[in-house]
Amino acid sequence: MKRIIIINGPNLNLLGRREPGIYGSGTMEAALDALRRRYPGVTIDYFQSNVEGLLIDKLQEVGFAVDGVVLNAGAYTHTSVALHDAIRSIPAPVVEVHISNVHTREEFRHRSLIAAACRGVICGFGLDSYRLAIEALLGAGCTENEPNNAD
Ligand code: DQA
């Protein structure tokens, strides 16, 4: 049984109600239900926090145990050296995810401080971005405990 965790950062607890023109009207609960039904052989855990340090605590807690992490760090994507370092500190592969296509939005969203520490990045496919990230993690090679883009 593979174990994957989806970690969502700040304001993503408001999915479905938050700027639906950008993030859609679907909820994370419904997306999780659909993912768990689609991948019965995978344990899909979920964690959300608005607090940067709690995201780091969770990465450290699960990063040595799970087969992969799907991380939507929200706005911390664009600001957090600490999250970059946390991702590099754990052996589980991490896929950076965004619901919106950040490259079509404000310039401050074009830069990710965590992308270079992640195995790959998926953005712009709405809530389906999470499924695509899981596909990537389940794909060849990506569930091996290789370091996240180690030098
Ligand atoms: C986001 C994009 C970020 O720029 C933003 O701060 C978010 C959500 C996305 O999923 O599209 O909170 O990560």
GROMACS .gro file of C-alpha atoms and ligand atoms in nm:
model
  164
    1MET     CA    1   0.000   0.000   0.000
    2LYS     CA    2   0.147   0.332  -0.107
    3ARG     CA    3   0.107   0.629   0.122
    4ILE     CA    4   0.083   0.980  -0.016
    5ILE     CA    5   0.004   1.298   0.170
    6ILE     CA    6  -0.148   1.613   0.025
    7ILE     CA    7  -0.038   1.922   0.215
    8ASN     CA    8  -0.215   2.251   0.156
    9GLY     CA    9  -0.092   2.587   0.278
   10PRO     CA   10  -0.257   2.916   0.367
   11ASN     CA   11  -0.608   3.005   0.256
   12LEU     CA   12  -0.660   2.672   0.082
   13ASN     CA   13  -0.903   2.577   0.359
   14LEU     CA   14  -1.139   2.818   0.182
   15LEU     CA   15  -1.143   2.630  -0.149
   16GLY     CA   16  -1.490   2.644  -0.301
   17ARG     CA   17  -1.557   2.983  -0.142
   18ARG     CA   18  -1.230   3.165  -0.209
   19GLU     CA   19  -1.210   3.359  -0.539
   20PRO     CA   20  -1.408   3.094  -0.732
   21GLY     CA   21  -1.323   3.269  -1.061
   22ILE     CA   22  -0.960   3.168  -1.002
   23TYR     CA   23  -0.979   2.855  -0.788
   24GLY     CA   24  -1.317   2.714  -0.895
   25SER     CA   25  -1.613   2.619  -0.680
   26GLY     CA   26  -1.509   2.264  -0.596
   27THR     CA   27  -1.410   2.184  -0.238
   28MET     CA   28  -1.101   1.999  -0.121
   29GLU     CA   29  -1.324   1.751   0.063
   30ALA     CA   30  -1.494   1.653  -0.265
   31ALA     CA   31  -1.160   1.637  -0.447
   32LEU     CA   32  -1.017   1.412  -0.173
   33ASP     CA   33  -1.320   1.182  -0.189
   34ALA     CA   34  -1.277   1.149  -0.565
   35LEU     CA   35  -0.903   1.083  -0.535
   36ARG     CA   36  -0.950   0.818  -0.264
   37ARG     CA   37  -1.211   0.643  -0.480
   38ARG     CA   38  -0.986   0.663  -0.786
   39TYR     CA   39  -0.679   0.523  -0.607
   40PRO     CA   40  -0.808   0.253  -0.370
   41GLY     CA   41  -0.458   0.110  -0.340
   42VAL     CA   42  -0.313   0.434  -0.211
   43THR     CA   43  -0.358   0.581   0.134
   44ILE     CA   44  -0.409   0.952   0.073
   45ASP     CA   45  -0.362   1.159   0.387
   46TYR     CA   46  -0.444   1.528   0.402
   47PHE     CA   47  -0.313   1.820   0.605
   48GLN     CA   48  -0.385   2.190   0.577
   49SER     CA   49  -0.247   2.480   0.775
   50ASN     CA   50  -0.230   2.855   0.746
   51VAL     CA   51   0.087   2.853   0.955
   52GLU     CA   52   0.427   2.820   0.785
   53GLY     CA   53   0.594   2.643   1.079
   54LEU     CA   54   0.317   2.384   1.100
   55LEU     CA   55   0.369   2.299   0.733
   56ILE     CA   56   0.739   2.248   0.807
   57ASP     CA   57   0.658   2.037   1.115
   58LYS     CA   58   0.429   1.818   0.901
   59LEU     CA   59   0.690   1.776   0.625
   60GLN     CA   60   0.946   1.669   0.886
   61GLU     CA   61   0.696   1.437   1.055
   62VAL     CA   62   0.583   1.249   0.743
   63GLY     CA   63   0.876   1.306   0.508
   64PHE     CA   64   1.065   0.998   0.624
   65ALA     CA   65   0.760   0.771   0.616
   66VAL     CA   66   0.540   0.845   0.314
   67ASP     CA   67   0.601   0.750  -0.050
   68GLY     CA   68   0.532   1.100  -0.175
   69VAL     CA   69   0.410   1.447  -0.089
   70VAL     CA   70   0.180   1.668  -0.296
   71LEU     CA   71   0.245   2.020  -0.172
   72ASN     CA   72   0.042   2.329  -0.250
   73ALA     CA   73   0.222   2.579  -0.032
   74GLY     CA   74  -0.007   2.862  -0.142
   75ALA     CA   75   0.154   3.203  -0.102
   76TYR     CA   76   0.446   3.055   0.095
   77THR     CA   77   0.558   2.914  -0.241
   78HIS     CA   78   0.676   3.260  -0.331
   79THR     CA   79   0.836   3.355   0.000
   80SER     CA   80   0.959   3.061   0.204
   81VAL     CA   81   1.325   2.963   0.219
   82ALA     CA   82   1.233   2.759   0.527
   83LEU     CA   83   0.994   2.541   0.323
   84HIS     CA   84   1.261   2.499   0.055
   85ASP     CA   85   1.502   2.375   0.322
   86ALA     CA   86   1.240   2.144   0.476
   87ILE     CA   87   1.171   1.982   0.138
   88ARG     CA   88   1.541   1.925   0.086
   89SER     CA   89   1.568   1.773   0.431
   90ILE     CA   90   1.333   1.481   0.368
   91PRO     CA   91   1.372   1.176   0.144
   92ALA     CA   92   1.010   1.155   0.020
   93PRO     CA   93   0.964   1.304  -0.328
   94VAL     CA   94   0.767   1.628  -0.321
   95VAL     CA   95   0.560   1.758  -0.613
   96GLU     CA   96   0.475   2.129  -0.605
   97VAL     CA   97   0.116   2.192  -0.708
   98HIS     CA   98  -0.091   2.499  -0.793
   99ILE     CA   99  -0.456   2.507  -0.884
  100SER     CA  100  -0.422   2.824  -1.090
  101ASN     CA  101  -0.165   2.891  -1.359
  102VAL     CA  102   0.055   3.119  -1.152
  103HIS     CA  103   0.244   3.230  -1.464
  104THR     CA  104  -0.061   3.405  -1.605
  105ARG     CA  105  -0.112   3.598  -1.281
  106GLU     CA  106   0.071   3.872  -1.090
  107GLU     CA  107   0.447   3.880  -1.133
  108PHE     CA  108   0.510   3.803  -0.766
  109ARG     CA  109   0.355   3.461  -0.827
  110HIS     CA  110   0.593   3.378  -1.112
  111ARG     CA  111   0.880   3.294  -0.880
  112SER     CA  112   0.874   2.981  -0.666
  113LEU     CA  113   1.127   2.950  -0.384
  114ILE     CA  114   1.040   2.583  -0.341
  115ALA     CA  115   1.040   2.456  -0.701
  116ALA     CA  116   1.414   2.391  -0.711
  117ALA     CA  117   1.380   2.168  -0.404
  118CYS     CA  118   1.088   1.967  -0.548
  119ARG     CA  119   1.088   1.674  -0.788
  120GLY     CA  120   0.859   1.863  -1.024
  121VAL     CA  121   0.587   2.123  -1.054
  122ILE     CA  122   0.226   2.099  -1.177
  123CYS     CA  123   0.015   2.410  -1.207
  124GLY     CA  124  -0.289   2.546  -1.382
  125PHE     CA  125  -0.521   2.247  -1.405
  126GLY     CA  126  -0.763   2.340  -1.130
  127LEU     CA  127  -0.821   2.075  -0.866
  128ASP     CA  128  -0.712   1.819  -1.124
  129SER     CA  129  -0.356   1.940  -1.054
  130TYR     CA  130  -0.365   1.722  -0.741
  131ARG     CA  131  -0.452   1.410  -0.944
  132LEU     CA  132  -0.176   1.485  -1.193
  133ALA     CA  133   0.072   1.517  -0.907
  134ILE     CA  134  -0.037   1.180  -0.767
  135GLU     CA  135   0.003   1.027  -1.113
  136ALA     CA  136   0.357   1.167  -1.123
  137LEU     CA  137   0.434   1.025  -0.778
  138LEU     CA  138   0.299   0.683  -0.876
  139GLY     CA  139   0.485   0.692  -1.206
  140ALA     CA  140   0.813   0.517  -1.269
  141GLY     CA  141   1.091   0.612  -1.034
  142CYS     CA  142   0.909   0.881  -0.846
  143THR     CA  143   0.823   0.685  -0.535
  144GLU     CA  144   1.180   0.578  -0.476
  145ASN     CA  145   1.336   0.753  -0.185
  146GLU     CA  146   1.559   0.977  -0.392
  147PRO     CA  147   1.645   1.315  -0.256
  148ASN     CA  148   1.442   1.604  -0.387
  149ASN     CA  149   1.661   1.749  -0.660
  150ALA     CA  150   1.976   1.706  -0.457
  151ASP     CA  151   2.281   1.874  -0.604
  152DQA     C1  152  -0.191   2.883  -0.540
  152DQA     C2  153  -0.124   2.999  -0.611
  152DQA     C3  154  -0.056   3.092  -0.511
  152DQA     O1  155   0.005   3.200  -0.578
  152DQA     C4  156  -0.159   3.148  -0.414
  152DQA     O2  157  -0.095   3.227  -0.317
  152DQA     C5  158  -0.242   3.042  -0.351
  152DQA     C6  159  -0.289   2.931  -0.433
  152DQA     C7  160  -0.270   2.793  -0.636
  152DQA     O3  161  -0.302   2.682  -0.598
  152DQA     O4  162  -0.302   2.835  -0.748
  152DQA     O5  163  -0.279   3.051  -0.234
  152DQA     O6  164  -0.092   2.803  -0.479
   0.00000   0.00000   0.00000
